[in-house]
XYZ file of C-alpha atoms in Angstrom:
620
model
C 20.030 -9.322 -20.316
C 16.594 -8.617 -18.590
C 15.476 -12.171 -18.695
C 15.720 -14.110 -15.391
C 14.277 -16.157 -12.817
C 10.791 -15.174 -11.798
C 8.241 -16.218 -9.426
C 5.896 -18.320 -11.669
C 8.427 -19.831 -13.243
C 7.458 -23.745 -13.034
C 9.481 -25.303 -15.924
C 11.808 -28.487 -14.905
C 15.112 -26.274 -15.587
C 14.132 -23.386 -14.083
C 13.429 -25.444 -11.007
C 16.893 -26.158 -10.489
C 17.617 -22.671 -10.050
C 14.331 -21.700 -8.769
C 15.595 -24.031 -5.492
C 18.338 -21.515 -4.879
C 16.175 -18.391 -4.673
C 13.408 -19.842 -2.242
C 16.127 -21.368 -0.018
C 17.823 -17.500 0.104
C 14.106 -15.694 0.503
C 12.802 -18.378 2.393
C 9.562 -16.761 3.963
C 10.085 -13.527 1.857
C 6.571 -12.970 0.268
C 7.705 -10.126 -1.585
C 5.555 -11.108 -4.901
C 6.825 -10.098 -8.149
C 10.475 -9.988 -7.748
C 13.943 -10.202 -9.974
C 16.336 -11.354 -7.576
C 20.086 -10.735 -8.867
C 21.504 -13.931 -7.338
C 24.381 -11.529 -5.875
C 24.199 -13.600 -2.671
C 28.160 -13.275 -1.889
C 27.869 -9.199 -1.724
C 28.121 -6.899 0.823
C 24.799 -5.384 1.813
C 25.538 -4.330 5.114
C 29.209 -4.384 6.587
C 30.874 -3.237 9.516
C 34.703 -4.806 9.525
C 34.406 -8.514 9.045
C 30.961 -8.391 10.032
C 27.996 -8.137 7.601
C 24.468 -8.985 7.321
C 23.293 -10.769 4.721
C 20.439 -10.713 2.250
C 18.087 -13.261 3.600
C 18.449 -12.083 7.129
C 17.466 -8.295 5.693
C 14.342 -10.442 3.400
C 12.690 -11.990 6.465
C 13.650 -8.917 8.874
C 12.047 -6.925 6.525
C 8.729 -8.592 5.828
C 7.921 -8.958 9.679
C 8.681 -5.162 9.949
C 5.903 -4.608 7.750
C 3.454 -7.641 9.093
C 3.602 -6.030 12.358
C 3.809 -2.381 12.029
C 2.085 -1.576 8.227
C 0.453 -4.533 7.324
C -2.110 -2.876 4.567
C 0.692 -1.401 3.143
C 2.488 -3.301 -0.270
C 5.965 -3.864 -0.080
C 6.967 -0.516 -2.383
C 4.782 1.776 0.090
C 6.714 -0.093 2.749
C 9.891 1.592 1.283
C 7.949 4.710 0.188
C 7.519 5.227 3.969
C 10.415 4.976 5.355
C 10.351 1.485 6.852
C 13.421 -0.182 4.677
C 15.562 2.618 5.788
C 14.429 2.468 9.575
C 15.297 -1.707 9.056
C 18.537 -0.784 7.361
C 19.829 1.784 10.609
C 18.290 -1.151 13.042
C 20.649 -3.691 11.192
C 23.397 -1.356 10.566
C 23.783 -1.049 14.441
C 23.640 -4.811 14.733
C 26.549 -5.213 12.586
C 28.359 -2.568 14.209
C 28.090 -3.802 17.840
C 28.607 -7.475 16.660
C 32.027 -6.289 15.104
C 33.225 -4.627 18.294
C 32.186 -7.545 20.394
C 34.297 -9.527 17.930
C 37.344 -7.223 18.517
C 36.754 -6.983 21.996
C 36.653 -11.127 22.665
C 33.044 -10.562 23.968
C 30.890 -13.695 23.665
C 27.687 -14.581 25.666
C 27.487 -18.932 26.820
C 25.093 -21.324 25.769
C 24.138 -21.506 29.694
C 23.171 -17.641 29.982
C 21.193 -17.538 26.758
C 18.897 -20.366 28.398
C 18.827 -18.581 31.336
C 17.774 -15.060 29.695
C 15.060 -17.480 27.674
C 13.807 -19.366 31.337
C 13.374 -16.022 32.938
C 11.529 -14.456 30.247
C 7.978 -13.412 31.414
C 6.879 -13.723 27.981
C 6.883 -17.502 28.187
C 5.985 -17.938 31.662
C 2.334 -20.034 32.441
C 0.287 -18.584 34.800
C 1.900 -20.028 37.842
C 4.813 -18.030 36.823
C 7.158 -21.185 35.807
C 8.753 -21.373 31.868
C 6.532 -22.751 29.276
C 8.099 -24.995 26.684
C 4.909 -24.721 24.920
C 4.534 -21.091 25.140
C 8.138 -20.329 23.932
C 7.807 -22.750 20.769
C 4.510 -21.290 19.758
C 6.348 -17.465 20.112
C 8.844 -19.143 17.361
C 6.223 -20.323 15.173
C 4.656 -17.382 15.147
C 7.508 -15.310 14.625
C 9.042 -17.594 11.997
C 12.107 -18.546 13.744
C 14.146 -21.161 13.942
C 15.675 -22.408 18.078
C 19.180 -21.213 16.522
C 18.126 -18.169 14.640
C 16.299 -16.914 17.916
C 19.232 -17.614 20.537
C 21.731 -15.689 17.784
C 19.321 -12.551 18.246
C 18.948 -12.811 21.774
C 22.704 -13.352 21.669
C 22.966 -9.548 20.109
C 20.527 -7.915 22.362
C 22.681 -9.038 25.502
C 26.107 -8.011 23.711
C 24.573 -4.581 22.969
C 23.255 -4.452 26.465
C 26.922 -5.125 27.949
C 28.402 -2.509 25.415
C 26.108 0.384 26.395
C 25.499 0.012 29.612
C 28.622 1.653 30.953
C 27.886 4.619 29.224
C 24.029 5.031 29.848
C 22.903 3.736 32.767
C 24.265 6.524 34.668
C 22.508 9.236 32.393
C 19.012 10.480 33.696
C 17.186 13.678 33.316
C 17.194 15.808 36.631
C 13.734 15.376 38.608
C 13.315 18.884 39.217
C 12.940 19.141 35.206
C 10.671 16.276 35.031
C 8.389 18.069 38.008
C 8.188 21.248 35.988
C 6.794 19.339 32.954
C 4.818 17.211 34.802
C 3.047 20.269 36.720
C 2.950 21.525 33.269
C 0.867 18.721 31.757
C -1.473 18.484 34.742
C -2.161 22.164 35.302
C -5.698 22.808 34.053
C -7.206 25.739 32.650
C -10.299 27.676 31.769
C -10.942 30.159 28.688
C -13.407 31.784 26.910
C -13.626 30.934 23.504
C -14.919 33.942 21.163
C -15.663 32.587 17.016
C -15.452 34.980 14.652
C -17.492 34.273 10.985
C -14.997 35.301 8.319
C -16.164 38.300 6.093
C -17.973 37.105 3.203
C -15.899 37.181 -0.201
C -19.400 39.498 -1.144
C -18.649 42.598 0.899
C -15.284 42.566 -0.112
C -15.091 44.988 -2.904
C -13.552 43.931 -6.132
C -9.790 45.129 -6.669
C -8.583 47.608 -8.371
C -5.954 47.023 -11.523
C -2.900 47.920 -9.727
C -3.416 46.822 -6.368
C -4.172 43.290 -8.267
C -0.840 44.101 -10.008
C 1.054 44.359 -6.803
C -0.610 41.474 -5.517
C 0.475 39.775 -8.224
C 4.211 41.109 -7.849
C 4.561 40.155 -4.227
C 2.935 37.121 -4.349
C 4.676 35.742 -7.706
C 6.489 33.046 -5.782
C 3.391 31.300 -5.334
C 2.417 31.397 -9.306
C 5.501 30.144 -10.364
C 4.634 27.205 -12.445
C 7.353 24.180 -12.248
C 8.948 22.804 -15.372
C 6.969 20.092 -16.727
C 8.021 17.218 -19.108
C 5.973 15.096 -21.657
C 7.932 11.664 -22.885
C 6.879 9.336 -25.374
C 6.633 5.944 -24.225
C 5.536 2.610 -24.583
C 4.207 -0.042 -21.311
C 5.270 -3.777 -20.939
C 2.666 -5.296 -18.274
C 2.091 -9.085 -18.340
C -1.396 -8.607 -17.698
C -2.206 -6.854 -21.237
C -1.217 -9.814 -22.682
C -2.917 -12.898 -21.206
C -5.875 -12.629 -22.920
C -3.615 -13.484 -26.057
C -2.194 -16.393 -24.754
C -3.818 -19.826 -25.940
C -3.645 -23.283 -24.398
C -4.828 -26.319 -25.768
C -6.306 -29.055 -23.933
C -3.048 -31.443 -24.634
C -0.485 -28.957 -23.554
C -2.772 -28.426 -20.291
C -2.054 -32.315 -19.463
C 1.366 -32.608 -20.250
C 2.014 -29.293 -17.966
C -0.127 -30.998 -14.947
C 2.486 -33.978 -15.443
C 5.433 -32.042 -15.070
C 3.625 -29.120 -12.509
C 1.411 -31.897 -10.333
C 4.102 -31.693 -6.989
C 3.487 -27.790 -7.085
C 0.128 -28.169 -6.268
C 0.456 -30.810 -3.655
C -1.201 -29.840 -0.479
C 1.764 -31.153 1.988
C 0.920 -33.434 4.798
C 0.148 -31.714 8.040
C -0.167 -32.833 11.564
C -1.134 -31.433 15.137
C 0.863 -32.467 18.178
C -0.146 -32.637 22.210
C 3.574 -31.891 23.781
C 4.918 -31.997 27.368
C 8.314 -30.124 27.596
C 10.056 -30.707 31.139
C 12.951 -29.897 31.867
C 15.287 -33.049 33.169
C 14.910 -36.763 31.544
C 14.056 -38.661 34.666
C 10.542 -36.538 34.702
C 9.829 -37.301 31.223
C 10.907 -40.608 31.332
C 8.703 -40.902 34.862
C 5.688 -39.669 32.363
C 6.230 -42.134 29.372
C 5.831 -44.851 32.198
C 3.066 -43.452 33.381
C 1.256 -44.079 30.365
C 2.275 -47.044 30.182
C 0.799 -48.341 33.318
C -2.400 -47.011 31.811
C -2.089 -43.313 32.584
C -4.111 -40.593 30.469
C -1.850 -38.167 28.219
C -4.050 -35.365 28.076
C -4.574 -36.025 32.034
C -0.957 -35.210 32.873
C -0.979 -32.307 31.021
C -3.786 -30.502 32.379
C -1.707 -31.669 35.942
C 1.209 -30.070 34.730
C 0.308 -27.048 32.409
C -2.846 -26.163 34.286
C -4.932 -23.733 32.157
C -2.124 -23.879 29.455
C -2.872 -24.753 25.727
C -0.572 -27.409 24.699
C -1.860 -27.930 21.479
C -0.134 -26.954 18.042
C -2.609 -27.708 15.170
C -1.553 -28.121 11.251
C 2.258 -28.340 11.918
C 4.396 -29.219 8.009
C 7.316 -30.963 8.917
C 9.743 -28.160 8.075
C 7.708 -26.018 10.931
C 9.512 -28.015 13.680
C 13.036 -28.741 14.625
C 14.838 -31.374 13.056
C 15.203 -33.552 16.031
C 11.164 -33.250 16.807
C 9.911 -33.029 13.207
C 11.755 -36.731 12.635
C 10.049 -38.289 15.703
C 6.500 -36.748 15.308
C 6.031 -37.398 11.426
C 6.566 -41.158 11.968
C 3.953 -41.514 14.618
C 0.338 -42.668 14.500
C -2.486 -41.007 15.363
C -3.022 -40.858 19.459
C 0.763 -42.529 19.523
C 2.928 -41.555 22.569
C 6.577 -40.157 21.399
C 9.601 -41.744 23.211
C 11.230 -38.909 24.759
C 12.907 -36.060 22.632
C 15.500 -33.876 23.551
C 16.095 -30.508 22.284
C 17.765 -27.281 23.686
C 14.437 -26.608 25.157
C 14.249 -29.418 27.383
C 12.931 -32.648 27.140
C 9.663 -33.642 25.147
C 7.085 -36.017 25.387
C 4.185 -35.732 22.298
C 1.221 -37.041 21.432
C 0.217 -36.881 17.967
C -3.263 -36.227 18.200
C -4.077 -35.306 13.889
C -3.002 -36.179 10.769
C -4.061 -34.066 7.585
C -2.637 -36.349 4.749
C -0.928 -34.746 1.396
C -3.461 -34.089 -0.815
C -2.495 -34.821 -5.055
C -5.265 -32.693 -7.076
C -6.487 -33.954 -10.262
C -6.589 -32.176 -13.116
C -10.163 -31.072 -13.198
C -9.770 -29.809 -9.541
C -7.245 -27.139 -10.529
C -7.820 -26.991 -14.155
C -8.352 -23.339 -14.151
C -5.952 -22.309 -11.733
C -3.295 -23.982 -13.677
C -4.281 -22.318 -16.596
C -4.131 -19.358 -15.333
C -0.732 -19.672 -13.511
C 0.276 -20.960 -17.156
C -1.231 -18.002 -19.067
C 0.656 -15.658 -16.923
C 3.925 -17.470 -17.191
C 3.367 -17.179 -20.794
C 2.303 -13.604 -20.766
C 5.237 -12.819 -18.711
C 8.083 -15.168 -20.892
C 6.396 -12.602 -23.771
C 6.789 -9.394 -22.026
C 10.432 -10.714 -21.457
C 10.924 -11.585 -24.817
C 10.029 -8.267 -26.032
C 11.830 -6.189 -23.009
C 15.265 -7.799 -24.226
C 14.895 -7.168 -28.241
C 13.610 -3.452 -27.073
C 16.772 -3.269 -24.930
C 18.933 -4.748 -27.568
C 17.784 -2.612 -30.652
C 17.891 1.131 -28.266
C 21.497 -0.402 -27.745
C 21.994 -0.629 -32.030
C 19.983 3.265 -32.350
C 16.119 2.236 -33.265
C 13.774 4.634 -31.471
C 10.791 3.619 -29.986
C 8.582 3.861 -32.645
C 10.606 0.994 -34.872
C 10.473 -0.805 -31.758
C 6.683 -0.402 -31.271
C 6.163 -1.106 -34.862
C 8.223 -4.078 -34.855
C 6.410 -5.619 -31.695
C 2.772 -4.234 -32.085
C 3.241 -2.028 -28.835
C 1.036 0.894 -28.241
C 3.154 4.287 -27.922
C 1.499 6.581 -25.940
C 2.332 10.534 -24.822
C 2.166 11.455 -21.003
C 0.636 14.519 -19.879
C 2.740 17.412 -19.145
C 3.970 16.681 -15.189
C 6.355 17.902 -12.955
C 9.112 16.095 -10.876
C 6.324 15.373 -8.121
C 4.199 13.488 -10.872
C 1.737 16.776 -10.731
C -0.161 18.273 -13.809
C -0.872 21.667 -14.661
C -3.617 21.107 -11.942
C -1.852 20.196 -9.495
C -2.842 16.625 -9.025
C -1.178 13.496 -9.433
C -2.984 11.884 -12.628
C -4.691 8.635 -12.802
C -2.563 6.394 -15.023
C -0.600 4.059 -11.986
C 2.302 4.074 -14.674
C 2.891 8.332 -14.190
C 2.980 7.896 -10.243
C 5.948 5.346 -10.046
C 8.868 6.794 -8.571
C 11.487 5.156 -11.012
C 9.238 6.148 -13.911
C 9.532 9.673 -12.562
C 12.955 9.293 -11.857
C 13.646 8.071 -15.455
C 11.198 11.044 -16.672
C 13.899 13.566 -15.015
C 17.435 12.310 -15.243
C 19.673 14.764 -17.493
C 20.670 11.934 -20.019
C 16.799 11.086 -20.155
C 16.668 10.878 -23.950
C 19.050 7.657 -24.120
C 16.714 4.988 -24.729
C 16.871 2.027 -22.206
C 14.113 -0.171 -20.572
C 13.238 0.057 -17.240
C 11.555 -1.892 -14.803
C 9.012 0.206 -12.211
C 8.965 -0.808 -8.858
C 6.044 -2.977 -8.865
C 8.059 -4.974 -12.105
C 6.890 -3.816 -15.048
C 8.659 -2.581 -17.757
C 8.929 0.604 -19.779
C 10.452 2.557 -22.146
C 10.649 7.004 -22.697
C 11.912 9.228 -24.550
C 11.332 13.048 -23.401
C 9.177 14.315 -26.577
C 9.065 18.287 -24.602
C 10.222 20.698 -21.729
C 7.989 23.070 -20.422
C 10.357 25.148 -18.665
C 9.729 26.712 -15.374
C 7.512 30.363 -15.997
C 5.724 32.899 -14.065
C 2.312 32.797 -16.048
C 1.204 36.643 -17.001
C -0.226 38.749 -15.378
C -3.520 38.267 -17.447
C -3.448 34.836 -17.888
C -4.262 34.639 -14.359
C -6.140 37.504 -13.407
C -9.024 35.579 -12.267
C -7.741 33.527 -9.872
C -5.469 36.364 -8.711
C -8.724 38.496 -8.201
C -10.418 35.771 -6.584
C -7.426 34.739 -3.743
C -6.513 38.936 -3.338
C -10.528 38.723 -1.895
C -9.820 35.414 -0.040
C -6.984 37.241 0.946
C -8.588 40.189 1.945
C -11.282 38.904 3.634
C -8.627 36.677 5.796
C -7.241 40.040 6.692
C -10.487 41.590 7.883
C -11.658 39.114 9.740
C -8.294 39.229 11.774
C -8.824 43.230 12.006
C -12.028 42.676 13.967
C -10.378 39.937 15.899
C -8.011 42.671 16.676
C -10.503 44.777 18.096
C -12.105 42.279 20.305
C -9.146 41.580 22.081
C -8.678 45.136 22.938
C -12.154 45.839 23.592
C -12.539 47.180 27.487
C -15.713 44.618 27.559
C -14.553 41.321 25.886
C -18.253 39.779 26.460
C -19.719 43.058 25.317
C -18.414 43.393 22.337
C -18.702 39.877 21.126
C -22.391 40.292 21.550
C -22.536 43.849 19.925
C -21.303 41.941 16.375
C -23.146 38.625 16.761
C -20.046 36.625 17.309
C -20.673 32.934 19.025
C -19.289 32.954 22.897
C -18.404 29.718 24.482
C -16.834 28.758 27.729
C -13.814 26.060 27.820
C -13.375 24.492 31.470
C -10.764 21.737 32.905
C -8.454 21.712 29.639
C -5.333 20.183 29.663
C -2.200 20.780 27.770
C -2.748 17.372 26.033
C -6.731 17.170 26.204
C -7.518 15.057 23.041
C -11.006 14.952 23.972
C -11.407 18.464 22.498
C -12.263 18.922 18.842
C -10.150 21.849 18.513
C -6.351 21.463 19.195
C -5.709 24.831 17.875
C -7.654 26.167 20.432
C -5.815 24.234 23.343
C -2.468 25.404 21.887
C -3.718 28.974 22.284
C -5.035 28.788 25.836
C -1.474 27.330 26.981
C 0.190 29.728 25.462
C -1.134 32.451 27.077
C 1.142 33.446 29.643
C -1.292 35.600 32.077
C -4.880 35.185 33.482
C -6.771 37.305 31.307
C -4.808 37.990 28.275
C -5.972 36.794 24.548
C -4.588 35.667 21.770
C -6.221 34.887 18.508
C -6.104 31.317 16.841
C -7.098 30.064 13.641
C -8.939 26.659 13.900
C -11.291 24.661 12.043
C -14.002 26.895 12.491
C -12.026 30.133 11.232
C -10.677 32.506 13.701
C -11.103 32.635 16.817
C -10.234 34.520 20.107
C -9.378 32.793 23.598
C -9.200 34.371 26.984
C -7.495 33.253 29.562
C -9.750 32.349 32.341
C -8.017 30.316 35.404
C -5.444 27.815 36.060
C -5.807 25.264 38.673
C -2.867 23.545 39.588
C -2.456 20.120 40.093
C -2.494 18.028 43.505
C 1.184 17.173 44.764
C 0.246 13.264 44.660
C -0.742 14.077 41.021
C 2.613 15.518 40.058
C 4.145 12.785 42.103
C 2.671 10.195 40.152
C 3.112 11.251 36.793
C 6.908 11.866 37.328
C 7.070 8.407 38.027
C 5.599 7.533 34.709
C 7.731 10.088 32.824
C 10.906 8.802 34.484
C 11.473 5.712 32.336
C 11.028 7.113 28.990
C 12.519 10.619 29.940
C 15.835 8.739 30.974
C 15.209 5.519 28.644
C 15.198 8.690 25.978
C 18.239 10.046 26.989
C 19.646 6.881 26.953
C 19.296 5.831 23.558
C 20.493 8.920 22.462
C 23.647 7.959 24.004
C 23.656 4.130 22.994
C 22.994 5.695 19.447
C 26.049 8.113 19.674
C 28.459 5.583 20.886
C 27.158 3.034 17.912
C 27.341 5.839 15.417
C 31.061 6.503 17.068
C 32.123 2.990 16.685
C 31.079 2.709 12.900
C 33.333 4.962 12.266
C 35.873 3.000 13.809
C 34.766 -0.122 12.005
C 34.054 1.408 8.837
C 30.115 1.248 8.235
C 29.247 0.454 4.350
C 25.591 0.131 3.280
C 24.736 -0.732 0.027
C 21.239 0.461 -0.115
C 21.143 -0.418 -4.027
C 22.052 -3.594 -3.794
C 19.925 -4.374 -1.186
C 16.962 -3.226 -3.269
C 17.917 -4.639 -6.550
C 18.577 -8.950 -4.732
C 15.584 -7.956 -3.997
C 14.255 -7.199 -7.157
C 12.586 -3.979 -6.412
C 14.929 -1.588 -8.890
C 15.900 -2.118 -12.710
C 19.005 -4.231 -12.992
């Protein structure tokens, strides 16, 4: 059945359960999800090895914070990111498997190493930063464990490869060529050409509109286009039906109050050194009447070691334990970690905060009115899924339930209408609504759940099939693009000519055409509005030859002026700078060939599906 754990749910039962999802989606802030609870399957597998869902969650969502953070989760996947998270992962698994067969391990000793020589948490005098490193964790919502397994995987993969790539480079002479390429600089002259006006272009005859028509038919074909009968399940349509009474408001604030406790939150002063006898030597020190934040600034000069508004669960066990049971401006015995050793001062406390009911009476209402809404929407998905499955149509259904049935305009697979657009009804642009739309057994009734989780349910009511429209049916617009057409074509005639013409400059001025001058250009000049016009000039293989480009402006033609070359030094330098990524290219092509090889060997299996419906982003 449809019905299943959701977001809002806030009930004491569904709690239980509710318990179980957060701990596997921890961090996931997907929204609106369905999650299957299919926690034991294989997502991602390579031998023995697999990745599971909550690693692909999290992985996921900071894909997305930092590379397309405007975008929702479902244009996330619409673009390509889930699948580019899926390969990265996919890799993962596959190198972790071979290490696994090949006995390969990296110590405890060389991941602190890799993590003390890390410029990223180095303070400005160039020595490792406790601080630094556990504010890199916090931001990236990782745990001390979770962060030394990844680093664990980069360093495998790095011993793996290595063998095979480091020895790969591009030759320098190659490099040199493209370098003197990109530098060279040119200069053109630049000839724009107005195109005819559709008004001197005379109006077509009937049969060389015909064979316009005939040889251009392709591009009148009109797609096959479907309309379906349907009906729209959206939680939203119905909270304005949903009534709560003043007495059910309390008793929900009694059993809902912990939800909307603000937890306690505290900010911490730390010293992290790296043997005990310092920190111990520092806890003295304060004893004897020393200032905390004085010893800092003497050890961590110019270094921020405060971390404001920490919850317990955003530190360590073996910290979080010792700071929440400190007072305010109270000196921590010393605290060891994997890190080092600490010494904190607590410097804040921000205590829980319990609302009352008038403080959240409308948000509660609210959340309650769309729990409602949503139990109904539900309610009504599972008896429409259970009476398609004993023959009613959707009309009983809709009868039965007081749903609206609606008809969809006539669209294509693409979601476009007879004009080419994509209409406005959000329902008619979902992919799996589309998909649904267009599957061959499309006239079984089922509901569906679009990828933002709604639910819906269609029936194809007609197929227009795919047609070439008649000849007169369309004469007008055929007239009108034969003269665009036409005019296109004329325009290029006289471009024609001016590139023949014995006097280039002459001839431009003869017909009125605009003359400019391009100087300095470079192959990759972005500075110049034109990029159509760049392509052009570095084509050109000779000083003084033409060639005619089309650019934003219409059509143009560019001469080849003169080519300086660039200064040795010049070269020089940028073949330094293309070295890296030239060979860094090269070798990730072959770090990706021998992964790609050893999947094979371990048997790669991705279950894309799955992946999307734990996490509630497909129909189950």
């Amino acid at each position: 059945m449809l019905k299943s754990l959701r977001k809002h749910s806030k009930h004491p039962i569904a709690k239980v359960f509710l318990v179980i999802v957060l701990i596997a989606f921890a961090g996931l802030g997907l929204g609106s999800f369905v999650p299957s609870l299919q926690f034991n399957q294989e997502y991602i597998k390579a031998g023995d090895t697999s990745i599971g869902i909550q690693e692909i969650a999290n992985q996921f969502n900071k894909l997305r914070a930092e590379v397309a953070p405007n975008l929702t989760v479902n244009e996330a996947i619409e673009n390509g990111y889930l699948d580019l998270l899926i390969a990265f992962l996919s890799n993962e698994a596959i190198i972790m498997e071979e290490a696994n067969s090949q006995g390969i391990t990296v110590t405890r000793e060389y991941l602190k190493k890799s993590i003390l020589e890390n410029k990223r948490f180095h303070d400005g005098k160039g020595q490792f930063s406790g601080t630094k490193f556990q504010t890199s964790l916090l931001s990236s919502g990782l745990s001390e464990e979770k962060y030394l397994e990844l680093l664990g995987r980069d360093i495998i993969k790095d011993q793996l490869t290595r063998t095979v790539t480091d020895s790969a480079k591009v030759s320098e002479d190659i490099i040199k060529l493209i370098a003197s390429k990109n530098l060279e600089k040119r200069d053109g002259t630049i000839v724009d050409l107005n195109l005819t006006p559709i008004s001197e272009i005379n109006k077509p005859s009937e049969s060389e509109l015909k064979n316009f028509y005939d040889n251009t038919s392709k591009s009148w074909i009109e797609p096959t286009r479907r309309i379906a009968k349907y009906f729209y399940l959206d939680p939203d349509n119905y909270i304005e039906k949903i009534e709560i009474s003043e007495i059910e408001l309390i008793d929900e604030f009694d059993i809902r109050r912990s939800d909307y406790i603000q937890e306690e939150m505290r900010s911490i002063n730390q010293l992290i050194l790296d043997n005990q006898n310092d920190a111990s030597e520092i806890i003295s020190s304060i004893k004897n009447g020393g200032e905390f934040e004085t010893i800092v600034k003497e050890k961590f000069v110019n270094q921020n070691t405060v971390i404001n508004n920490l919850k317990k669960s955003d530190l360590i066990e073996e910290i979080s334990n010792e700071v929440f049971k400190l007072n305010v401006n109270e000196i921590s015995s010393v605290i060891k970690s994997d890190l080092g050793y600490h010494v904190i001062k607590l410097t804040k406390i921000v205590p829980a905060v319990t609302p009352k009911l008038d403080e959240i009476k409308e948000t509660l209402k609210n959340d309650i009115r769309l729990e409602r809404a949503t139990d109904l929407v539900y309610d009504i998905a599972n008896f429409a899924d259970d009476e398609f499955a004993s023959g009613s149509s959707i009309d009983q259904v809709a009868k039965q339930k007081g749903i609206d049935v609606q008809l969809t305009e006539a669209i294509d697979r693409e979601g476009l209408n007879k004009n080419k657009i994509r209409p406005n009804n959000k329902l008619f642009r979902d992919q799996i609504f589309l998909d649904v739309l267009w599957e061959d057994n499309s006239d079984e009734l089922s509901i569906n759940e679009t990828i933002d989780g709604k639910f819906f349910a269609l029936v194809v009511e007609d197929e227009i099939k795919e047609y070439l429209p008649d000849f007169k049916e369309i004469k007008p617009k055929l007239e009108s693009s034969w003269k665009q057409t036409k005019a296109i074509e004329k325009t290029i005639g006289l471009a024609g000519e001016l590139s023949a013409a014995t006097d280039f400059i002459n001839f431009a001025n003869e017909n009125q055409m605009k003359i400019s001058e391009i100087k300095n250009a470079t192959q990759n000049d972005t500075s110049y509005a034109r990029p159509q016009i760049i392509q052009s000039l570095f084509g050109i293989k000779k000083i003084g030859e033409k060639q005619i480009a089309a650019s934003n402006l219409g059509i143009s033609v560019v001469r080849f002026d003169k080519a300086t070359p660039p200064k040795p030094e010049e070269v020089k330098n940028l073949v330094e700078i293309l070295s890296t990524p030239f060979n860094q290219s090269l070798q990730n092509d072959l770090s990706s060939a021998l992964i790609s090889k050893l999947g094979e060997k371990h048997k790669l299996e991705v279950n894309k599906s799955l992946i999307l419906q734990a996490l509630g982003l497909t129909s189950q």
